Amino acid sequence: MKDLEAQLNLEIQKRQKAEQMFGGLENVLKMLAMGDSLKETLEKLIEYLESKIEGVRCSILLLDSSGQYLLRGAAPSLPKSYCDALDGFLIGPNVGSCGTAAYKNEMVIVDDIETSPLWADFKGLALSHDLKACWSTPIVNIQGKVLGTLCPYFSEPRSPSADEIQTAQFAAYLAGVAIQFKGGEVALKESETRYENLFGQLKSIMDGTSAEIGEGFVRS
């Protein structure tokens, strides 16, 4: 009896967690299937993410065709002057959170921009715009190639919880789907199959069995 009760409680917790993560996601999924622009779709995805993590302001940067520079994709809540200053910067092993994440193809967590060596060349710009923490997750395609980065910013130094890491990685996964759909990287037939499989993939993400979302990250 106790085993059954424990199992029921676990299922309830899973359902509650799924509702918390997926609530408000319907519009993003509809935009993936419709003719909305990539920018509009990414902005809606950012709106979803900002509703799930308290105090976050998010940007999505896109890797250019050379694979060397990050370009502005969408950042509706960040100051335009900040986005303008960083539009088209060169990635590298010690280039802020986003440049490093794109270069290493792994999540980079900077819980205090002021003291992080990765931000030595950019911290003045960030701090002047009241940006004090940044966790950057690479956005990848089906083959694992980096397409860009998803970058949650905060106005105070802070570390992510395990749930917040999962939420950011999940949003980055959806951003990768959107970029491939809207950017024409995936052929139409393959896109349709990808979309049909998306809901099954979401379940595996919640069950912790998905290979789409990695667990490794760098903290600095």
Coordinates of N, CA and C in Angstrom, one line a residue:
M1 N 0.8 -1.2 0.0 CA 0.0 0.0 0.0 C 0.9 1.3 0.0
K2 N 1.9 1.2 0.8 CA 2.8 2.4 0.9 C 3.5 2.6 -0.4
D3 N 3.9 1.5 -1.1 CA 4.6 1.6 -2.4 C 3.7 2.2 -3.4
L4 N 2.4 1.8 -3.4 CA 1.5 2.4 -4.3 C 1.3 3.9 -4.1
E5 N 1.2 4.2 -2.8 CA 1.0 5.6 -2.5 C 2.2 6.4 -2.9
A6 N 3.4 5.9 -2.7 CA 4.6 6.6 -3.1 C 4.7 6.8 -4.6
Q7 N 4.2 5.7 -5.3 CA 4.2 5.8 -6.8 C 3.2 6.9 -7.3
L8 N 2.1 6.9 -6.6 CA 1.1 7.9 -7.0 C 1.6 9.3 -6.7
N9 N 2.2 9.5 -5.6 CA 2.8 10.8 -5.3 C 3.9 11.2 -6.3
L10 N 4.7 10.3 -6.7 CA 5.7 10.6 -7.7 C 5.1 11.0 -9.0
E11 N 4.0 10.3 -9.4 CA 3.3 10.6 -10.7 C 2.7 12.0 -10.6
I12 N 2.1 12.3 -9.4 CA 1.5 13.7 -9.2 C 2.6 14.8 -9.3
Q13 N 3.8 14.5 -8.7 CA 4.9 15.5 -8.8 C 5.3 15.7 -10.2
K14 N 5.4 14.6 -11.0 CA 5.8 14.6 -12.4 C 4.8 15.5 -13.2
R15 N 3.5 15.2 -12.9 CA 2.5 16.0 -13.6 C 2.5 17.5 -13.3
Q16 N 2.7 17.8 -12.0 CA 2.8 19.2 -11.6 C 4.0 19.8 -12.2
K17 N 5.1 19.1 -12.3 CA 6.3 19.7 -12.9 C 6.2 19.9 -14.4
A18 N 5.5 19.0 -15.0 CA 5.2 19.1 -16.5 C 4.3 20.3 -16.7
E19 N 3.3 20.5 -15.9 CA 2.4 21.6 -16.0 C 3.1 22.9 -15.8
Q20 N 4.0 23.0 -14.9 CA 4.8 24.2 -14.6 C 5.7 24.5 -15.8
M21 N 6.4 23.5 -16.4 CA 7.3 23.7 -17.5 C 6.6 24.0 -18.8
F22 N 5.5 23.3 -19.1 CA 4.9 23.4 -20.4 C 3.8 24.4 -20.5
G23 N 3.3 24.9 -19.3 CA 2.3 25.9 -19.3 C 2.7 27.1 -20.1
G24 N 1.8 27.6 -21.0 CA 2.1 28.7 -21.9 C 2.9 28.4 -23.1
L25 N 3.2 27.1 -23.3 CA 4.0 26.7 -24.5 C 3.2 26.5 -25.8
E26 N 1.9 26.5 -25.7 CA 1.1 26.2 -26.8 C 1.4 27.2 -28.0
N27 N 1.5 28.5 -27.7 CA 1.7 29.5 -28.7 C 3.0 29.3 -29.4
V28 N 4.0 28.9 -28.7 CA 5.4 28.7 -29.3 C 5.3 27.5 -30.3
L29 N 4.6 26.4 -29.9 CA 4.5 25.2 -30.7 C 3.7 25.6 -32.0
K30 N 2.6 26.4 -31.8 CA 1.8 26.8 -33.0 C 2.7 27.6 -34.0
M31 N 3.5 28.5 -33.4 CA 4.4 29.3 -34.3 C 5.4 28.5 -35.0
L32 N 5.8 27.4 -34.4 CA 6.8 26.5 -35.1 C 6.1 25.9 -36.4
A33 N 4.8 25.6 -36.3 CA 4.2 25.0 -37.4 C 3.6 26.0 -38.4
M34 N 3.5 27.2 -38.0 CA 2.9 28.2 -38.9 C 3.9 29.0 -39.6
G35 N 3.5 30.1 -40.3 CA 4.4 30.9 -41.1 C 5.0 32.1 -40.4
D36 N 5.0 32.1 -39.1 CA 5.6 33.2 -38.4 C 7.1 33.3 -38.6
S37 N 7.7 34.5 -38.6 CA 9.1 34.7 -38.8 C 9.9 34.1 -37.7
L38 N 11.2 33.8 -37.9 CA 12.1 33.3 -36.9 C 12.1 34.2 -35.7
K39 N 12.3 35.5 -36.0 CA 12.4 36.5 -34.9 C 11.2 36.5 -34.0
E40 N 10.0 36.4 -34.6 CA 8.8 36.4 -33.9 C 8.7 35.1 -33.0
T41 N 9.1 34.0 -33.6 CA 9.0 32.7 -32.9 C 10.0 32.7 -31.7
L42 N 11.2 33.2 -31.9 CA 12.2 33.3 -30.8 C 11.8 34.3 -29.7
E43 N 11.1 35.4 -30.1 CA 10.6 36.3 -29.1 C 9.5 35.7 -28.3
K44 N 8.7 34.9 -28.9 CA 7.6 34.2 -28.1 C 8.3 33.1 -27.2
L45 N 9.3 32.5 -27.7 CA 10.0 31.5 -26.8 C 10.7 32.2 -25.6
I46 N 11.2 33.4 -25.9 CA 11.8 34.1 -24.8 C 10.7 34.6 -23.8
E47 N 9.6 35.0 -24.3 CA 8.5 35.3 -23.4 C 8.1 34.1 -22.5
Y48 N 8.1 33.0 -23.1 CA 7.8 31.7 -22.3 C 8.8 31.5 -21.3
L49 N 10.1 31.6 -21.6 CA 11.2 31.4 -20.6 C 11.1 32.4 -19.5
E50 N 10.9 33.7 -19.9 CA 10.9 34.7 -18.9 C 9.7 34.6 -17.9
S51 N 8.7 33.8 -18.3 CA 7.5 33.6 -17.4 C 7.8 32.4 -16.5
K52 N 8.9 31.7 -16.8 CA 9.2 30.5 -16.0 C 10.3 30.7 -14.9
I53 N 11.2 31.7 -15.2 CA 12.3 31.9 -14.3 C 12.2 33.4 -13.8
E54 N 12.1 33.5 -12.5 CA 11.8 34.9 -11.9 C 13.0 35.8 -12.1
G55 N 12.8 37.0 -12.6 CA 13.8 38.0 -12.7 C 14.7 37.9 -13.9
V56 N 14.4 37.0 -14.8 CA 15.3 36.8 -16.0 C 14.9 37.7 -17.1
R57 N 16.0 38.1 -17.9 CA 15.9 38.8 -19.1 C 16.7 38.0 -20.1
C58 N 16.2 37.6 -21.2 CA 16.9 36.6 -22.1 C 17.1 37.1 -23.5
S59 N 18.2 36.6 -24.0 CA 18.5 36.9 -25.4 C 18.8 35.6 -26.1
I60 N 18.6 35.6 -27.4 CA 19.0 34.4 -28.3 C 19.9 35.0 -29.3
L61 N 21.1 34.5 -29.4 CA 22.1 34.9 -30.4 C 22.3 33.8 -31.4
L62 N 22.5 34.1 -32.7 CA 22.7 33.2 -33.8 C 24.1 33.2 -34.3
L63 N 24.6 32.0 -34.5 CA 26.0 31.9 -35.0 C 25.9 32.1 -36.6
D64 N 26.8 33.0 -37.1 CA 26.8 33.3 -38.5 C 27.3 32.1 -39.3
S65 N 27.3 32.2 -40.6 CA 27.6 31.1 -41.5 C 29.0 30.7 -41.4
S66 N 29.9 31.6 -41.0 CA 31.3 31.2 -40.8 C 31.6 30.4 -39.6
G67 N 30.6 30.4 -38.6 CA 30.8 29.7 -37.4 C 31.7 30.4 -36.4
Q68 N 31.9 31.7 -36.6 CA 32.8 32.5 -35.8 C 32.2 33.6 -35.0
Y69 N 31.1 34.1 -35.5 CA 30.5 35.3 -34.9 C 29.1 35.1 -34.4
L70 N 28.7 35.7 -33.3 CA 27.3 35.6 -32.8 C 26.6 36.9 -33.2
L71 N 25.4 36.7 -33.8 CA 24.6 37.8 -34.2 C 23.3 37.9 -33.4
R72 N 22.7 39.0 -33.3 CA 21.5 39.2 -32.5 C 20.3 38.4 -33.2
G73 N 19.6 37.6 -32.4 CA 18.5 36.9 -32.9 C 17.2 37.5 -32.4
A74 N 17.1 37.6 -31.0 CA 16.0 38.1 -30.4 C 16.4 38.5 -28.9
A75 N 15.9 39.6 -28.5 CA 16.2 40.0 -27.1 C 15.2 41.1 -26.7
P76 N 13.9 40.8 -26.6 CA 12.9 41.8 -26.4 C 13.0 42.6 -25.1
S77 N 13.6 42.0 -24.0 CA 13.6 42.6 -22.7 C 14.9 43.2 -22.3
L78 N 15.9 43.1 -23.2 CA 17.3 43.6 -22.9 C 17.4 45.0 -23.5
P79 N 18.3 45.9 -22.9 CA 18.5 47.2 -23.5 C 19.0 47.1 -24.9
K80 N 18.4 47.9 -25.8 CA 18.9 47.9 -27.2 C 20.4 48.3 -27.3
S81 N 20.8 49.3 -26.5 CA 22.2 49.7 -26.6 C 23.1 48.5 -26.2
Y82 N 22.8 47.7 -25.3 CA 23.6 46.5 -25.0 C 23.6 45.5 -26.1
C83 N 22.5 45.2 -26.7 CA 22.4 44.3 -27.8 C 23.2 44.8 -29.0
D84 N 23.1 46.1 -29.3 CA 23.8 46.7 -30.4 C 25.3 46.5 -30.2
A85 N 25.8 46.7 -29.0 CA 27.2 46.7 -28.7 C 27.8 45.3 -28.9
L86 N 27.0 44.3 -28.7 CA 27.4 42.9 -28.8 C 27.0 42.2 -30.1
D87 N 26.4 42.9 -31.0 CA 25.9 42.2 -32.2 C 27.1 42.0 -33.2
G88 N 27.5 40.7 -33.3 CA 28.5 40.3 -34.2 C 29.9 40.2 -33.6
F89 N 29.9 39.7 -32.3 CA 31.2 39.5 -31.7 C 31.8 38.1 -31.9
L90 N 33.1 38.0 -31.9 CA 33.8 36.8 -32.2 C 33.8 35.8 -31.0
I91 N 33.4 34.6 -31.2 CA 33.4 33.6 -30.1 C 34.8 33.1 -29.8
G92 N 35.0 32.5 -28.6 CA 36.3 32.0 -28.2 C 36.2 31.4 -26.8
P93 N 37.3 30.8 -26.3 CA 37.3 30.0 -25.1 C 37.1 30.9 -23.8
N94 N 37.2 32.2 -23.9 CA 37.1 33.1 -22.8 C 36.4 34.4 -23.2
V95 N 35.3 34.2 -23.9 CA 34.5 35.4 -24.4 C 33.2 35.4 -23.8
G96 N 33.1 35.9 -22.5 CA 31.8 36.0 -21.8 C 31.1 34.6 -21.7
S97 N 29.9 34.7 -21.4 CA 29.1 33.4 -21.2 C 28.8 32.8 -22.6
C98 N 28.3 33.7 -23.5 CA 27.7 33.2 -24.8 C 28.8 32.8 -25.7
G99 N 29.9 33.7 -25.9 CA 31.0 33.3 -26.7 C 31.7 32.1 -26.3
T100 N 31.8 31.8 -25.0 CA 32.4 30.6 -24.5 C 31.5 29.4 -24.7
A101 N 30.2 29.6 -24.5 CA 29.3 28.4 -24.7 C 29.2 28.0 -26.1
A102 N 29.2 29.0 -27.0 CA 29.2 28.7 -28.5 C 30.5 28.0 -28.9
Y103 N 31.6 28.4 -28.4 CA 32.9 27.9 -28.7 C 33.1 26.5 -28.2
K104 N 32.7 26.2 -27.0 CA 32.9 24.9 -26.3 C 31.7 24.0 -26.5
N105 N 30.6 24.5 -27.0 CA 29.4 23.7 -27.1 C 29.0 23.1 -25.8
E106 N 28.9 23.9 -24.8 CA 28.5 23.4 -23.5 C 27.9 24.6 -22.7
M107 N 27.1 24.3 -21.8 CA 26.5 25.4 -21.0 C 27.5 26.0 -20.1
V108 N 27.5 27.4 -20.0 CA 28.4 28.1 -19.2 C 27.6 29.0 -18.2
I109 N 27.9 28.7 -16.9 CA 27.2 29.4 -15.9 C 28.1 30.4 -15.2
V110 N 27.8 31.7 -15.3 CA 28.5 32.8 -14.6 C 27.5 33.4 -13.7
D111 N 27.7 33.1 -12.4 CA 26.8 33.6 -11.4 C 27.2 35.0 -10.9
D112 N 28.3 35.5 -11.3 CA 28.7 36.9 -10.9 C 29.6 37.4 -12.0
I113 N 29.1 38.2 -12.9 CA 29.8 38.8 -14.0 C 31.0 39.6 -13.6
E114 N 30.8 40.4 -12.5 CA 31.9 41.3 -12.0 C 33.2 40.5 -11.7
T115 N 33.1 39.3 -11.2 CA 34.3 38.6 -10.7 C 34.7 37.5 -11.7
S116 N 34.0 37.2 -12.8 CA 34.3 36.1 -13.7 C 35.4 36.5 -14.7
P117 N 36.4 35.7 -14.8 CA 37.5 36.0 -15.8 C 36.9 35.9 -17.2
L118 N 35.9 35.2 -17.4 CA 35.3 35.1 -18.8 C 34.8 36.5 -19.3
W119 N 34.4 37.3 -18.3 CA 33.8 38.6 -18.6 C 34.7 39.8 -18.4
A120 N 36.0 39.5 -18.3 CA 37.0 40.6 -18.1 C 36.9 41.7 -19.1
D121 N 36.7 41.4 -20.4 CA 36.6 42.4 -21.4 C 35.3 43.0 -21.6
F122 N 34.2 42.4 -21.0 CA 32.9 42.9 -21.2 C 32.1 43.3 -20.0
K123 N 32.7 43.1 -18.8 CA 31.9 43.4 -17.6 C 31.5 44.8 -17.4
G124 N 32.3 45.8 -17.9 CA 32.0 47.2 -17.8 C 30.7 47.4 -18.5
L125 N 30.6 46.9 -19.7 CA 29.4 47.0 -20.6 C 28.2 46.4 -19.9
A126 N 28.3 45.2 -19.4 CA 27.2 44.5 -18.7 C 26.8 45.2 -17.5
L127 N 27.7 45.5 -16.6 CA 27.4 46.1 -15.3 C 26.7 47.5 -15.5
S128 N 27.1 48.2 -16.6 CA 26.5 49.5 -16.9 C 25.0 49.4 -17.3
H129 N 24.6 48.2 -17.7 CA 23.2 47.9 -18.0 C 22.5 47.1 -17.0
D130 N 23.1 47.0 -15.8 CA 22.5 46.3 -14.6 C 22.4 44.8 -14.9
L131 N 23.4 44.2 -15.6 CA 23.4 42.8 -15.8 C 24.6 42.2 -15.0
K132 N 24.2 41.3 -14.1 CA 25.2 40.9 -13.1 C 25.4 39.4 -13.1
A133 N 24.6 38.6 -13.8 CA 24.8 37.2 -13.9 C 24.3 36.7 -15.3
C134 N 24.9 35.7 -15.9 CA 24.5 35.2 -17.2 C 24.8 33.7 -17.3
W135 N 23.8 32.9 -17.6 CA 24.0 31.5 -17.9 C 23.7 31.3 -19.4
S136 N 24.6 30.8 -20.1 CA 24.4 30.6 -21.5 C 24.4 29.2 -21.9
T137 N 23.4 28.8 -22.7 CA 23.3 27.4 -23.2 C 23.4 27.4 -24.7
P138 N 24.2 26.5 -25.3 CA 24.3 26.4 -26.7 C 23.0 25.9 -27.3
I139 N 22.7 26.4 -28.5 CA 21.6 25.9 -29.3 C 22.2 25.1 -30.4
V140 N 21.7 23.9 -30.6 CA 22.4 23.0 -31.5 C 21.3 22.4 -32.5
N141 N 21.8 21.9 -33.7 CA 20.9 21.3 -34.6 C 20.8 19.8 -34.4
I142 N 20.2 19.1 -35.3 CA 20.0 17.6 -35.1 C 21.3 16.9 -35.0
Q143 N 22.3 17.4 -35.7 CA 23.6 16.7 -35.6 C 24.5 17.2 -34.5
G144 N 24.0 18.1 -33.7 CA 24.8 18.6 -32.5 C 25.7 19.8 -32.9
K145 N 25.5 20.4 -34.1 CA 26.3 21.5 -34.5 C 25.7 22.8 -33.8
V146 N 26.5 23.7 -33.3 CA 26.1 24.9 -32.7 C 25.4 25.8 -33.7
L147 N 24.2 26.3 -33.4 CA 23.5 27.3 -34.2 C 23.5 28.6 -33.5
G148 N 23.6 28.7 -32.2 CA 23.6 29.9 -31.5 C 23.6 29.7 -30.0
T149 N 23.2 30.6 -29.2 CA 23.1 30.5 -27.8 C 21.9 31.1 -27.2
L150 N 21.4 30.6 -26.1 CA 20.3 31.1 -25.4 C 20.9 31.7 -24.1
C151 N 20.7 32.9 -23.7 CA 21.4 33.6 -22.7 C 20.4 34.3 -21.7
P152 N 20.1 33.6 -20.5 CA 19.4 34.3 -19.5 C 20.3 35.2 -18.7
Y153 N 19.9 36.5 -18.5 CA 20.6 37.5 -17.7 C 19.8 37.8 -16.4
F154 N 20.5 38.3 -15.4 CA 19.9 38.7 -14.1 C 20.5 40.0 -13.6
S155 N 19.7 40.7 -12.9 CA 20.2 42.0 -12.3 C 20.9 41.8 -11.0
E156 N 21.1 40.6 -10.6 CA 21.9 40.3 -9.3 C 22.7 39.1 -9.5
P157 N 23.8 38.9 -8.8 CA 24.5 37.7 -8.9 C 23.7 36.5 -8.3
R158 N 23.6 35.4 -9.1 CA 22.8 34.3 -8.6 C 23.2 33.0 -9.4
S159 N 23.1 31.9 -8.7 CA 23.3 30.6 -9.3 C 22.0 30.0 -9.7
P160 N 21.9 29.1 -10.7 CA 20.7 28.5 -11.1 C 20.4 27.3 -10.2
S161 N 19.1 27.0 -10.1 CA 18.7 25.8 -9.5 C 18.7 24.7 -10.5
A162 N 18.6 23.4 -10.1 CA 18.5 22.3 -11.1 C 17.3 22.5 -12.0
D163 N 16.2 22.9 -11.5 CA 15.0 23.1 -12.3 C 15.2 24.2 -13.3
E164 N 15.9 25.3 -12.9 CA 16.2 26.4 -13.8 C 17.1 26.0 -14.9
I165 N 18.1 25.2 -14.6 CA 19.0 24.7 -15.6 C 18.2 23.8 -16.7
Q166 N 17.4 23.0 -16.2 CA 16.6 22.1 -17.1 C 15.7 23.0 -17.9
T167 N 15.1 24.0 -17.4 CA 14.2 24.9 -18.1 C 14.9 25.6 -19.2
A168 N 16.1 26.2 -18.9 CA 16.9 26.9 -19.9 C 17.4 25.9 -21.0
Q169 N 17.8 24.7 -20.7 CA 18.2 23.8 -21.7 C 17.0 23.3 -22.5
F170 N 15.9 23.2 -21.9 CA 14.7 22.8 -22.7 C 14.3 24.0 -23.7
A171 N 14.4 25.2 -23.2 CA 14.1 26.3 -24.1 C 15.1 26.4 -25.3
A172 N 16.4 26.1 -25.0 CA 17.4 26.0 -26.0 C 17.1 24.9 -27.0
Y173 N 16.6 23.8 -26.6 CA 16.2 22.7 -27.5 C 15.2 23.2 -28.4
L174 N 14.1 23.9 -27.9 CA 13.1 24.4 -28.7 C 13.6 25.5 -29.7
A175 N 14.5 26.3 -29.2 CA 15.1 27.3 -30.1 C 15.8 26.6 -31.3
G176 N 16.5 25.5 -31.0 CA 17.1 24.8 -32.1 C 16.1 24.3 -33.1
V177 N 15.0 23.7 -32.6 CA 13.9 23.3 -33.5 C 13.4 24.4 -34.4
A178 N 13.2 25.6 -33.7 CA 12.7 26.8 -34.4 C 13.6 27.2 -35.5
I179 N 14.9 27.3 -35.2 CA 15.9 27.8 -36.1 C 16.0 26.9 -37.3
Q180 N 15.9 25.6 -37.1 CA 16.0 24.6 -38.2 C 14.7 24.7 -39.1
F181 N 13.5 24.8 -38.4 CA 12.3 24.9 -39.2 C 12.3 26.2 -40.0
K182 N 12.5 27.3 -39.3 CA 12.4 28.7 -40.0 C 13.5 29.0 -40.9
G183 N 14.7 28.5 -40.5 CA 15.9 28.8 -41.3 C 16.1 27.9 -42.5
G184 N 15.2 26.9 -42.7 CA 15.3 26.1 -43.9 C 16.4 25.1 -43.9
E185 N 17.0 24.9 -42.7 CA 18.1 23.9 -42.6 C 17.6 22.5 -42.7
V186 N 16.4 22.3 -42.3 CA 15.8 20.9 -42.3 C 14.8 20.9 -43.5
A187 N 14.9 19.9 -44.3 CA 13.9 19.8 -45.4 C 12.5 19.6 -44.9
L188 N 11.5 20.0 -45.7 CA 10.1 20.1 -45.2 C 9.7 18.7 -44.7
K189 N 9.9 17.6 -45.4 CA 9.5 16.3 -44.9 C 10.1 16.0 -43.6
E190 N 11.4 16.3 -43.4 CA 12.1 16.0 -42.2 C 11.6 16.9 -41.1
S191 N 11.2 18.1 -41.4 CA 10.7 19.1 -40.4 C 9.3 18.6 -39.9
E192 N 8.5 18.1 -40.8 CA 7.2 17.5 -40.4 C 7.4 16.4 -39.4
T193 N 8.3 15.5 -39.8 CA 8.6 14.3 -38.9 C 9.1 14.8 -37.5
R194 N 10.0 15.8 -37.6 CA 10.5 16.4 -36.3 C 9.4 17.0 -35.5
Y195 N 8.5 17.7 -36.1 CA 7.4 18.3 -35.3 C 6.5 17.2 -34.7
E196 N 6.2 16.2 -35.5 CA 5.4 15.1 -35.0 C 6.0 14.4 -33.8
N197 N 7.3 14.3 -33.8 CA 8.0 13.6 -32.7 C 8.3 14.5 -31.5
L198 N 8.0 15.8 -31.7 CA 8.3 16.8 -30.6 C 7.6 16.4 -29.3
F199 N 6.4 16.1 -29.3 CA 5.7 15.9 -28.1 C 6.2 14.6 -27.4
G200 N 6.5 13.6 -28.1 CA 7.2 12.4 -27.5 C 8.5 12.8 -26.9
Q201 N 9.2 13.7 -27.6 CA 10.5 14.1 -27.0 C 10.3 14.9 -25.7
L202 N 9.3 15.7 -25.7 CA 9.0 16.5 -24.4 C 8.8 15.5 -23.2
K203 N 8.0 14.4 -23.5 CA 7.8 13.5 -22.4 C 9.1 12.9 -22.0
S204 N 10.0 12.5 -22.9 CA 11.2 11.9 -22.5 C 12.1 12.9 -21.7
I205 N 12.0 14.2 -22.1 CA 12.7 15.2 -21.3 C 12.3 15.2 -19.9
M206 N 11.0 15.2 -19.7 CA 10.4 15.2 -18.3 C 10.7 14.0 -17.6
D207 N 10.8 12.8 -18.3 CA 11.2 11.6 -17.6 C 12.6 11.4 -17.3
G208 N 13.4 12.4 -17.9 CA 14.9 12.3 -17.7 C 15.6 11.3 -18.5
T209 N 14.9 10.9 -19.6 CA 15.6 9.9 -20.5 C 16.0 10.5 -21.8
S210 N 15.9 11.8 -22.0 CA 16.2 12.3 -23.3 C 17.7 12.5 -23.5
A211 N 18.2 12.3 -24.7 CA 19.6 12.5 -25.0 C 19.7 13.9 -25.7
E212 N 18.6 14.6 -25.9 CA 18.6 15.9 -26.6 C 19.2 17.0 -25.7
I213 N 19.0 16.8 -24.4 CA 19.5 17.8 -23.4 C 20.6 17.3 -22.6
G214 N 21.8 17.9 -22.7 CA 22.9 17.4 -21.9 C 22.9 17.9 -20.5
E215 N 23.7 17.3 -19.7 CA 23.8 17.7 -18.3 C 25.1 18.4 -18.0
G216 N 26.1 18.4 -18.9 CA 27.4 19.0 -18.6 C 27.3 20.5 -18.7
F217 N 28.1 21.2 -17.9 CA 28.2 22.7 -18.0 C 29.4 23.2 -17.3
V218 N 29.8 24.4 -17.7 CA 31.0 25.0 -17.1 C 30.5 26.1 -16.2
R219 N 31.1 26.2 -15.0 CA 30.8 27.3 -14.1 C 32.0 28.2 -13.9
S220 N 31.8 29.5 -14.0 CA 32.9 30.4 -13.9 C 32.4 31.6 -13.1

